């Protein structure tokens, strides 16, 4: 299963929309360099499919990659179909492992209040970084068997 990266997003504060910065570095045991969400835990990097964002656009929202606070926006790979422990090669060198699918949304975000729904809690996934590397818009993301 292979897809592509359509946005690489960071923010300075947790719980805010992220900005597509075009490229970044995935750091072992940390996440996406310069992002407020990064750190030594199991949810180092968040991913959301462009297809999920499109669902919200169809509800009339003007939303784009990063608006759901995801780090990597993907296209063409079924993120929610990936079981925990799945290894992903991101870009030329980086490797991540799926650690969580979806999340509990304790506080309703602005998008929820605008649309009455938000896809990130159901369709976003989280990975931890196993191997460092740069990631940029246009890179491939693919399921791999072994590290």
Tab-separated table of C-alpha atoms in Angstrom:
chain	number	residue	atom	x	y	z
A	1	UNK	CA	0.000	0.000	0.000
A	2	UNK	CA	1.508	3.318	-1.101
A	3	UNK	CA	0.391	6.923	-0.977
A	4	UNK	CA	1.947	10.356	-0.976
A	5	UNK	CA	2.519	13.233	1.409
A	6	UNK	CA	0.489	16.311	0.446
A	7	UNK	CA	1.368	18.511	3.449
A	8	UNK	CA	3.928	18.656	6.269
A	9	UNK	CA	2.466	20.784	9.073
A	10	UNK	CA	3.704	22.236	12.355
A	11	UNK	CA	2.441	24.581	15.052
A	12	UNK	CA	4.038	26.358	17.987
A	13	UNK	CA	1.198	25.479	20.388
A	14	UNK	CA	-0.807	22.311	21.038
A	15	UNK	CA	-4.473	22.280	20.112
A	16	UNK	CA	-4.166	24.776	17.272
A	17	UNK	CA	-4.341	24.477	13.514
A	18	UNK	CA	-1.014	23.716	11.936
A	19	UNK	CA	0.656	25.436	8.984
A	20	UNK	CA	1.969	23.543	5.964
A	21	UNK	CA	5.715	24.197	6.038
A	22	UNK	CA	6.394	21.945	3.032
A	23	UNK	CA	9.172	19.874	4.615
A	24	UNK	CA	10.515	18.769	7.964
A	25	UNK	CA	12.678	16.315	9.819
A	26	UNK	CA	11.297	13.300	11.683
A	27	UNK	CA	13.435	12.643	14.769
A	28	UNK	CA	13.677	9.291	16.578
A	29	UNK	CA	11.877	9.310	19.922
A	30	UNK	CA	10.609	12.851	19.339
A	31	UNK	CA	8.517	13.419	16.197
A	32	UNK	CA	8.424	16.297	13.727
A	33	UNK	CA	11.111	18.842	14.509
A	34	UNK	CA	9.695	22.200	15.579
A	35	UNK	CA	6.179	20.960	16.317
A	36	UNK	CA	4.498	21.530	19.685
A	37	UNK	CA	2.997	18.008	19.648
A	38	UNK	CA	6.387	16.281	19.388
A	39	UNK	CA	7.936	14.615	22.408
A	40	UNK	CA	8.914	11.304	24.002
A	41	UNK	CA	5.522	9.604	23.881
A	42	UNK	CA	3.511	7.280	21.635
A	43	UNK	CA	1.763	10.070	19.670
A	44	UNK	CA	4.846	11.760	18.235
A	45	UNK	CA	3.440	12.419	14.747
A	46	UNK	CA	-0.203	12.666	13.643
A	47	UNK	CA	-1.443	11.739	10.173
A	48	UNK	CA	-4.741	12.455	8.436
A	49	UNK	CA	-5.778	11.600	4.888
A	50	UNK	CA	-6.744	14.281	2.394
A	51	UNK	CA	-9.733	12.048	1.686
A	52	UNK	CA	-10.894	12.662	5.283
A	53	UNK	CA	-10.492	16.413	4.873
A	54	UNK	CA	-12.562	16.168	1.681
A	55	UNK	CA	-15.431	14.648	3.724
A	56	UNK	CA	-15.528	17.819	5.789
A	57	UNK	CA	-15.371	19.989	2.668
A	58	UNK	CA	-18.440	18.154	1.397
A	59	UNK	CA	-20.223	19.321	4.569
A	60	UNK	CA	-19.564	22.888	3.452
A	61	UNK	CA	-16.428	23.674	5.457
A	62	UNK	CA	-13.497	25.593	4.028
A	63	UNK	CA	-10.753	23.370	5.483
A	64	UNK	CA	-7.267	22.491	4.336
A	65	UNK	CA	-4.316	20.331	5.362
A	66	UNK	CA	-3.173	21.272	8.858
A	67	UNK	CA	-6.572	22.584	9.947
A	68	UNK	CA	-7.193	19.389	11.948
A	69	UNK	CA	-3.802	19.794	13.709
A	70	UNK	CA	-2.290	16.862	11.814
A	71	UNK	CA	1.437	16.812	11.074
A	72	UNK	CA	1.319	14.832	7.845
A	73	UNK	CA	-1.543	14.960	5.381
A	74	UNK	CA	-1.539	11.925	3.096
A	75	UNK	CA	-3.330	10.866	-0.049
A	76	UNK	CA	-3.978	7.425	-1.481
A	77	UNK	CA	-3.249	5.290	1.595
A	78	UNK	CA	-6.020	3.966	3.860
A	79	UNK	CA	-4.703	5.150	7.214
A	80	UNK	CA	-7.556	3.771	9.317
A	81	UNK	CA	-7.088	0.330	7.725
A	82	UNK	CA	-3.572	0.064	9.163
A	83	UNK	CA	-3.349	-2.075	12.320
A	84	UNK	CA	-1.327	-0.992	15.343
A	85	UNK	CA	2.329	-1.862	14.839
A	86	UNK	CA	2.267	-1.236	11.071
A	87	UNK	CA	5.580	0.166	9.853
A	88	UNK	CA	5.535	3.059	7.387
A	89	UNK	CA	8.396	4.317	5.257
A	90	UNK	CA	7.997	8.064	4.885
A	91	UNK	CA	10.124	9.810	2.292
A	92	UNK	CA	13.519	8.338	1.471
A	93	UNK	CA	14.666	7.259	4.947
A	94	UNK	CA	12.206	7.885	7.785
A	95	UNK	CA	10.285	4.995	9.319
A	96	UNK	CA	7.369	5.242	11.719
A	97	UNK	CA	5.220	2.731	13.575
A	98	UNK	CA	1.460	3.114	14.029
A	99	UNK	CA	0.759	3.456	17.763
A	100	UNK	CA	-2.810	4.742	17.897
A	101	UNK	CA	-5.819	5.018	15.610
A	102	UNK	CA	-8.157	7.873	16.401
A	103	UNK	CA	-8.273	9.740	19.688
A	104	UNK	CA	-10.634	10.919	22.362
A	105	UNK	CA	-11.565	14.543	21.773
A	106	UNK	CA	-12.019	15.941	25.298
A	107	UNK	CA	-12.666	19.502	24.145
A	108	UNK	CA	-14.697	20.129	21.024
A	109	UNK	CA	-12.627	21.999	18.451
A	110	UNK	CA	-13.791	24.927	16.327
A	111	UNK	CA	-14.339	22.588	13.392
A	112	UNK	CA	-16.729	20.451	15.427
A	113	UNK	CA	-18.781	23.514	16.320
A	114	UNK	CA	-18.862	24.674	12.682
A	115	UNK	CA	-19.859	21.324	11.182
A	116	UNK	CA	-21.220	19.317	14.083
A	117	UNK	CA	-18.515	16.744	13.357
A	118	UNK	CA	-14.746	16.331	13.137
A	119	UNK	CA	-12.874	13.530	11.354
A	120	UNK	CA	-9.598	13.613	13.293
A	121	UNK	CA	-10.855	11.649	16.345
A	122	UNK	CA	-12.049	8.815	14.086
A	123	UNK	CA	-9.751	8.925	11.071
A	124	UNK	CA	-6.478	10.394	12.285
A	125	UNK	CA	-3.645	8.064	13.269
A	126	UNK	CA	-0.484	8.480	15.310
A	127	UNK	CA	3.013	7.100	14.873
A	128	UNK	CA	6.285	7.052	16.736
A	129	UNK	CA	9.485	7.637	14.775
A	130	UNK	CA	11.757	4.585	14.509
A	131	UNK	CA	14.231	5.954	11.953
A	132	UNK	CA	15.054	9.601	11.288
A	133	UNK	CA	14.739	11.318	7.964
A	134	UNK	CA	13.375	14.311	6.132
A	135	UNK	CA	9.857	14.373	4.763
A	136	UNK	CA	8.516	16.775	2.168
A	137	UNK	CA	5.422	17.382	0.097
A	138	UNK	CA	5.374	14.894	-2.788
A	139	UNK	CA	7.251	12.153	-0.915
A	140	UNK	CA	5.837	8.643	-0.858
A	141	UNK	CA	4.482	6.932	2.229
A	142	UNK	CA	4.303	3.161	2.106
A	143	UNK	CA	3.609	0.169	4.292
A	144	UNK	CA	6.745	-1.917	4.784
A	145	UNK	CA	7.257	-5.382	6.246
A	146	UNK	CA	10.414	-4.931	8.308
A	147	UNK	CA	12.600	-2.073	9.457
